PDB file of N, CA and C in Angstrom:
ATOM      1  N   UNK A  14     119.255 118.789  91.819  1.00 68.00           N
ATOM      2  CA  UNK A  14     118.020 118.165  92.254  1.00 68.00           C
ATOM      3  C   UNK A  14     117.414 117.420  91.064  1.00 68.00           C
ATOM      4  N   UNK A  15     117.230 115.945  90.994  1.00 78.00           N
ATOM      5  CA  UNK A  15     116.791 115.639  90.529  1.00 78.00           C
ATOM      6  C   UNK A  15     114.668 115.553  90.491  1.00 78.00           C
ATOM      7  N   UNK A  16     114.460 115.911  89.728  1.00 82.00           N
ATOM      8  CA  UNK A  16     112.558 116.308  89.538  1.00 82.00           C
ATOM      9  C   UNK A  16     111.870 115.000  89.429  1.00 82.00           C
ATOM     10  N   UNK A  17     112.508 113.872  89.068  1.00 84.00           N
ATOM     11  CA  UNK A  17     112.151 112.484  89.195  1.00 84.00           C
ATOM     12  C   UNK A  17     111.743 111.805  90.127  1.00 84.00           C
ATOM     13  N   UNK A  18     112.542 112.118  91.204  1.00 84.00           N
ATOM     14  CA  UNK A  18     112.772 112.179  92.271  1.00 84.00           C
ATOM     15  C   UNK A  18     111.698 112.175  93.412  1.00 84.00           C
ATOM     16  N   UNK A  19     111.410 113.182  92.693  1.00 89.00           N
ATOM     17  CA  UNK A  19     110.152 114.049  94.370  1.00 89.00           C
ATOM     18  C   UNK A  19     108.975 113.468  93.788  1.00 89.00           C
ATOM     19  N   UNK A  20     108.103 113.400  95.054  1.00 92.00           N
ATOM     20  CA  UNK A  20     106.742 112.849  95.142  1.00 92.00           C
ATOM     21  C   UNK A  20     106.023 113.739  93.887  1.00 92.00           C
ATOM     22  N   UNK A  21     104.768 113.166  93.714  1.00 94.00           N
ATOM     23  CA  UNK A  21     104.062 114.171  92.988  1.00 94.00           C
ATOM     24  C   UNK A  21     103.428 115.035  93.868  1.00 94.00           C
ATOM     25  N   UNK A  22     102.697 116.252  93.394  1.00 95.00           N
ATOM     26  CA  UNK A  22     101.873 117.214  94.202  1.00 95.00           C
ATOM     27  C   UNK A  22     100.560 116.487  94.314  1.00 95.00           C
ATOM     28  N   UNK A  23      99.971 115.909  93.684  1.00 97.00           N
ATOM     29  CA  UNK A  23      98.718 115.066  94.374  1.00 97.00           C
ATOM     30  C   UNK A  23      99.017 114.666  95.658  1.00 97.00           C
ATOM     31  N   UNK A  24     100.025 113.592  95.179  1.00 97.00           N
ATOM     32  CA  UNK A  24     100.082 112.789  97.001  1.00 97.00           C
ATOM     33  C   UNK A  24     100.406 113.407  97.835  1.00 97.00           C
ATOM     34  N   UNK A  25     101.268 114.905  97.688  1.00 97.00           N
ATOM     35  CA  UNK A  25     101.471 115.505  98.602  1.00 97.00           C
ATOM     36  C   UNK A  25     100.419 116.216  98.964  1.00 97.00           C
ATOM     37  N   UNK A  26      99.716 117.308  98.777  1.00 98.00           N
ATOM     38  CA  UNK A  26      98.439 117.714  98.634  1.00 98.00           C
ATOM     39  C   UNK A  26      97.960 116.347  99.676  1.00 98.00           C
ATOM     40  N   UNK A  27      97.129 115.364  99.284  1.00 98.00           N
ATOM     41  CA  UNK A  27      96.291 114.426  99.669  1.00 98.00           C
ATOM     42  C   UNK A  27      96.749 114.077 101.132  1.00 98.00           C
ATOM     43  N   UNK A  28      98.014 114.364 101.502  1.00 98.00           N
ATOM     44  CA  UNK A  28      98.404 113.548 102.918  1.00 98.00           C
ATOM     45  C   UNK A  28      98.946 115.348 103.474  1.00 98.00           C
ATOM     46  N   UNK A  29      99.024 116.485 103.416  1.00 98.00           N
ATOM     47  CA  UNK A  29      98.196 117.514 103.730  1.00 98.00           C
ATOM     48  C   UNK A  29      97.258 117.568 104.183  1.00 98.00           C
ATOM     49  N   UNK A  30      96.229 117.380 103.703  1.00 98.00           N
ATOM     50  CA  UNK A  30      94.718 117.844 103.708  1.00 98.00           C
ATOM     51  C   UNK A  30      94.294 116.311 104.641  1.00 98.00           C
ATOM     52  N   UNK A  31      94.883 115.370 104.794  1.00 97.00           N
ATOM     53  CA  UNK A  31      94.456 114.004 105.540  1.00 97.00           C
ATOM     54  C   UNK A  31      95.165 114.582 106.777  1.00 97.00           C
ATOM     55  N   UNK A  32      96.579 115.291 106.816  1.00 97.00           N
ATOM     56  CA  UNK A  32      97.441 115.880 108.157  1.00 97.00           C
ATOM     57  C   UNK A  32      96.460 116.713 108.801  1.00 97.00           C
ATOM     58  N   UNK A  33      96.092 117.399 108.168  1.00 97.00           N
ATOM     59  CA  UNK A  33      95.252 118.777 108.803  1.00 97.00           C
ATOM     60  C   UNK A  33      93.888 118.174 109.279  1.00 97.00           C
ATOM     61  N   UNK A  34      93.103 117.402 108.695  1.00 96.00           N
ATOM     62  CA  UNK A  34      91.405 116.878 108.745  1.00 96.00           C
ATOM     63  C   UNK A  34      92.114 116.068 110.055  1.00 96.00           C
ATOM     64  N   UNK A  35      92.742 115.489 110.196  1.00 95.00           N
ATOM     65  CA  UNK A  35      92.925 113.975 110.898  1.00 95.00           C
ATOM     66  C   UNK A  35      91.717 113.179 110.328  1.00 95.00           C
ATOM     67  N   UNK A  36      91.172 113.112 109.218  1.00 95.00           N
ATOM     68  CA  UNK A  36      90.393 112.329 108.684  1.00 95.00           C
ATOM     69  C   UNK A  36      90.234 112.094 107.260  1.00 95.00           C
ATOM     70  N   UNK A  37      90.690 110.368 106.999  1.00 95.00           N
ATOM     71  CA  UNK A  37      90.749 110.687 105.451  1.00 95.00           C
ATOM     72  C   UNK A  37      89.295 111.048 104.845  1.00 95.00           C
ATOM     73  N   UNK A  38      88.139 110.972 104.960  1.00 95.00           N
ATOM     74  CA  UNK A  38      86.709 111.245 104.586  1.00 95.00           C
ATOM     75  C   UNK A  38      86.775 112.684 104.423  1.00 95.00           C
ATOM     76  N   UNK A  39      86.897 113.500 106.133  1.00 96.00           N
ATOM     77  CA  UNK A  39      86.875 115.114 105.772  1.00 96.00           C
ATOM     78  C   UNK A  39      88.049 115.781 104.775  1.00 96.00           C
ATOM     79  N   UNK A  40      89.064 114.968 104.666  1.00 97.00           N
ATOM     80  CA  UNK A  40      90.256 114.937 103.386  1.00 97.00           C
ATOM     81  C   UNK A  40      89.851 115.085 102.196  1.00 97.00           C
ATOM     82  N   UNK A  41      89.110 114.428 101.522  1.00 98.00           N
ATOM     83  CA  UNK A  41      88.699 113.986 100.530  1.00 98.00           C
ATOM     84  C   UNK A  41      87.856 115.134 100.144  1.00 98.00           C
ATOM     85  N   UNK A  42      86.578 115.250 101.278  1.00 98.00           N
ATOM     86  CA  UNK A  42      85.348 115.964 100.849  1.00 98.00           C
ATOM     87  C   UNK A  42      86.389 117.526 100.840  1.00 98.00           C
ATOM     88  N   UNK A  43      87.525 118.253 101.439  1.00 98.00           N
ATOM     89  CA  UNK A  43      88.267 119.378 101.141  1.00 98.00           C
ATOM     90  C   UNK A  43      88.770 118.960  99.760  1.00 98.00           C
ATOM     91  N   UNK A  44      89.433 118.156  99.351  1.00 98.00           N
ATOM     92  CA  UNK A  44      89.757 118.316  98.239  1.00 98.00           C
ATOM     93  C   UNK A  44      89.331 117.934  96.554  1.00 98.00           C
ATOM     94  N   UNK A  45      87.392 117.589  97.280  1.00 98.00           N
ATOM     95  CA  UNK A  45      86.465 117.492  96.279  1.00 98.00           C
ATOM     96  C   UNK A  45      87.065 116.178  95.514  1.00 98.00           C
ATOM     97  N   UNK A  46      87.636 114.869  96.296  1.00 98.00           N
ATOM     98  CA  UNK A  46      87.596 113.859  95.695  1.00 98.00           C
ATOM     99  C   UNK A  46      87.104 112.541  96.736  1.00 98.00           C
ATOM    100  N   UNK A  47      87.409 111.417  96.087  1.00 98.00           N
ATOM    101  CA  UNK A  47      86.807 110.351  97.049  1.00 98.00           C
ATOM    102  C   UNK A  47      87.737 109.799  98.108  1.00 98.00           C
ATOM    103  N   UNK A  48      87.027 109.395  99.255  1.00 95.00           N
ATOM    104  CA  UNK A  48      87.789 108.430 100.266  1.00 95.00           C
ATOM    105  C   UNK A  48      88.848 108.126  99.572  1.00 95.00           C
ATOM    106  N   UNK A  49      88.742 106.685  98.721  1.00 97.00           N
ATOM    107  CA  UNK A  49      89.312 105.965  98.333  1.00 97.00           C
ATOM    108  C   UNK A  49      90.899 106.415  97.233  1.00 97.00           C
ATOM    109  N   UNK A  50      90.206 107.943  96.915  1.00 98.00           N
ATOM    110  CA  UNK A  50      91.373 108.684  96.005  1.00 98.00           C
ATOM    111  C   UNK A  50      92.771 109.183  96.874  1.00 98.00           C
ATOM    112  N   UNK A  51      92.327 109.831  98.263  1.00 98.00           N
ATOM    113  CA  UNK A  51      93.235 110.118  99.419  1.00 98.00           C
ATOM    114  C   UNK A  51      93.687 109.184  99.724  1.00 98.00           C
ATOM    115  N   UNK A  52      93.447 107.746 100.022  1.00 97.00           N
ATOM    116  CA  UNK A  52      93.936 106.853 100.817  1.00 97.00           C
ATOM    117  C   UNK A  52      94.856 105.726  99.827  1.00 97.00           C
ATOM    118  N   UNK A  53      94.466 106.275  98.190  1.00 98.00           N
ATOM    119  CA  UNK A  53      95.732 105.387  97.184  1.00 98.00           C
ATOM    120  C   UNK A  53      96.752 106.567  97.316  1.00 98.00           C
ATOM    121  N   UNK A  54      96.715 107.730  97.202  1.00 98.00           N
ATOM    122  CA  UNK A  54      97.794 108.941  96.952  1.00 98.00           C
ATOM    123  C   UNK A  54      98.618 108.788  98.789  1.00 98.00           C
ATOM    124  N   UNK A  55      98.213 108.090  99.382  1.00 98.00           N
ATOM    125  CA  UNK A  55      98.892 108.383 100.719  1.00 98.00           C
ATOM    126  C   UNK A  55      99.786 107.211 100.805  1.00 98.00           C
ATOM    127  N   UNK A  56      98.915 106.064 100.292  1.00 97.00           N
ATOM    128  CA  UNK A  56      99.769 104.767 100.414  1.00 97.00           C
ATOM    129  C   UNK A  56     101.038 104.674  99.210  1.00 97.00           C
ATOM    130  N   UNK A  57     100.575 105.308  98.364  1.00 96.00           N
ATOM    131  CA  UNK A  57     101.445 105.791  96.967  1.00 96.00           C
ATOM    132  C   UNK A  57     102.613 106.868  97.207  1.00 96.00           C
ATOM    133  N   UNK A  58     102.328 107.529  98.043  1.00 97.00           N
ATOM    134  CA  UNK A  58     103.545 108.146  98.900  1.00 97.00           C
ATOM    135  C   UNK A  58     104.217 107.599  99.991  1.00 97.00           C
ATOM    136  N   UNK A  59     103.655 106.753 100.606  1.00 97.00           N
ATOM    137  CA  UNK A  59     103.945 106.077 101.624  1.00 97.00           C
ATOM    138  C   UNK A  59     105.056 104.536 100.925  1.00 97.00           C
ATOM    139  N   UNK A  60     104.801 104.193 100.179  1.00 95.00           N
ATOM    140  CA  UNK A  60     105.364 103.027  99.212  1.00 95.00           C
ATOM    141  C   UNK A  60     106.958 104.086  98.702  1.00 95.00           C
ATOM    142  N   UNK A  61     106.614 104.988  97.982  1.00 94.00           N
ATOM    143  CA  UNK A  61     107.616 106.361  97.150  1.00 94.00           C
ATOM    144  C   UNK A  61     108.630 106.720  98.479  1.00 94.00           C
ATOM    145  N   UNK A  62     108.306 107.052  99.959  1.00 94.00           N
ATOM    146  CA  UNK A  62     109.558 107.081 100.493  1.00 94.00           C
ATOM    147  C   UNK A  62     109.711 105.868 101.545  1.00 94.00           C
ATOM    148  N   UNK A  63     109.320 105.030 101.183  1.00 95.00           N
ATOM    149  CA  UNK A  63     109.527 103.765 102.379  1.00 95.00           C
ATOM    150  C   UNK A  63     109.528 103.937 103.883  1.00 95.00           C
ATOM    151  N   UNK A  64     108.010 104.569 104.062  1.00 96.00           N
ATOM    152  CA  UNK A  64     108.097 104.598 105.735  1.00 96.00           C
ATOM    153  C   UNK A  64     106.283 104.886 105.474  1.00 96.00           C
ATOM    154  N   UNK A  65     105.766 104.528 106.772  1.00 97.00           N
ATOM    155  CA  UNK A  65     104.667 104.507 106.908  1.00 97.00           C
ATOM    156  C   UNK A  65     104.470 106.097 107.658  1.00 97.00           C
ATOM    157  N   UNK A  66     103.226 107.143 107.226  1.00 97.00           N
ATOM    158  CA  UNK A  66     103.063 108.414 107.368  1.00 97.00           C
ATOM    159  C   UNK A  66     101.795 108.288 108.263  1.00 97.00           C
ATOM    160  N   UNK A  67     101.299 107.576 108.263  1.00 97.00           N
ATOM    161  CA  UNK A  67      99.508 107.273 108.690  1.00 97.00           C
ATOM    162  C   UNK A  67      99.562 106.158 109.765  1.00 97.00           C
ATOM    163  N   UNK A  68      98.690 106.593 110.815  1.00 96.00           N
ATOM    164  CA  UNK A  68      98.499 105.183 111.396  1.00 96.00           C
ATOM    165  C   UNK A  68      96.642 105.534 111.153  1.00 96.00           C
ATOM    166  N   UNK A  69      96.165 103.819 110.624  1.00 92.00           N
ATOM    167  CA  UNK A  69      94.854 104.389 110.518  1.00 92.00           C
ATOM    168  C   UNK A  69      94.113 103.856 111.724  1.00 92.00           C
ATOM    169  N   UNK A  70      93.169 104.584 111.968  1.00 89.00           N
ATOM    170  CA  UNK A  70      91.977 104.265 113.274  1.00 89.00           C
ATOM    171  C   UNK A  70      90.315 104.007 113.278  1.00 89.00           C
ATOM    172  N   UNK A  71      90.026 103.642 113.858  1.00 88.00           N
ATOM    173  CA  UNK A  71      88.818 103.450 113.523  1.00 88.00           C
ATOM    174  C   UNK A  71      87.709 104.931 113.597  1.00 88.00           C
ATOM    175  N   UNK A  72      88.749 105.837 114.130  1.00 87.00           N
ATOM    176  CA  UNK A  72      87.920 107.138 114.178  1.00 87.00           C
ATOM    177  C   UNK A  72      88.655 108.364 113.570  1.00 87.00           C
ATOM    178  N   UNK A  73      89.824 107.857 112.586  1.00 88.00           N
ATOM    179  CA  UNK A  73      90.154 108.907 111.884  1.00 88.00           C
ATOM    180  C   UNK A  73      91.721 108.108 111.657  1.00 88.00           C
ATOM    181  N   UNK A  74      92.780 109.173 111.349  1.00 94.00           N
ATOM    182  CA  UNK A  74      94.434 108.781 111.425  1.00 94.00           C
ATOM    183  C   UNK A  74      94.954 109.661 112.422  1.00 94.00           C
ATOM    184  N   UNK A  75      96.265 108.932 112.553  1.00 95.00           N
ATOM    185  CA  UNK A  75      96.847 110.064 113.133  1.00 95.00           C
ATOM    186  C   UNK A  75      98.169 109.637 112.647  1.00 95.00           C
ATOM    187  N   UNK A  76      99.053 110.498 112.663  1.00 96.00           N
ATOM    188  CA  UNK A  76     100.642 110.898 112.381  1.00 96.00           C
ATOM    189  C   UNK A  76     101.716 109.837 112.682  1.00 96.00           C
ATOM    190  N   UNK A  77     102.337 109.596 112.189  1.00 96.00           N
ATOM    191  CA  UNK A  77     103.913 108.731 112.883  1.00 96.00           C
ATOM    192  C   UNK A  77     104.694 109.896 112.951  1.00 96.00           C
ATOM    193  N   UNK A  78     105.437 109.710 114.020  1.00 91.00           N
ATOM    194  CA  UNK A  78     106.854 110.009 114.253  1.00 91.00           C
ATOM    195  C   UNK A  78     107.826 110.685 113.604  1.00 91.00           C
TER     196      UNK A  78
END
């Protein structure tokens, strides 16, 4: 196994806690950081395995496939 490899634990953590809230805001305020900190660590994971994880909404996210 390469350790290079794997996501970091932030972004993982961050799209966790966005899985569980279905909201990146209530995401954030669980993991005592900002909107804007969840939603770079998701797209930053989302870029890291080339597939989109989030669909966003105007009243929260929800999951892909």
């Amino acid at each position: 196994m390469d350790w290079h490899t794997l996501p970091s634990l932030t972004s993982l953590r961050a799209f966790a806690a966005a899985a569980e809230h279905r909201n990146l805001t209530k995401a954030a305020r669980a993991l005592n950081v900002t909107h804007s900190a969840i939603s770079q660590q998701i797209r930053g994971l989302e870029r890291r395995l080339g597939t989109r994880l989030i669909i966003r909404t105007q009243h929260g996210i929800s999951l892909t496939a």
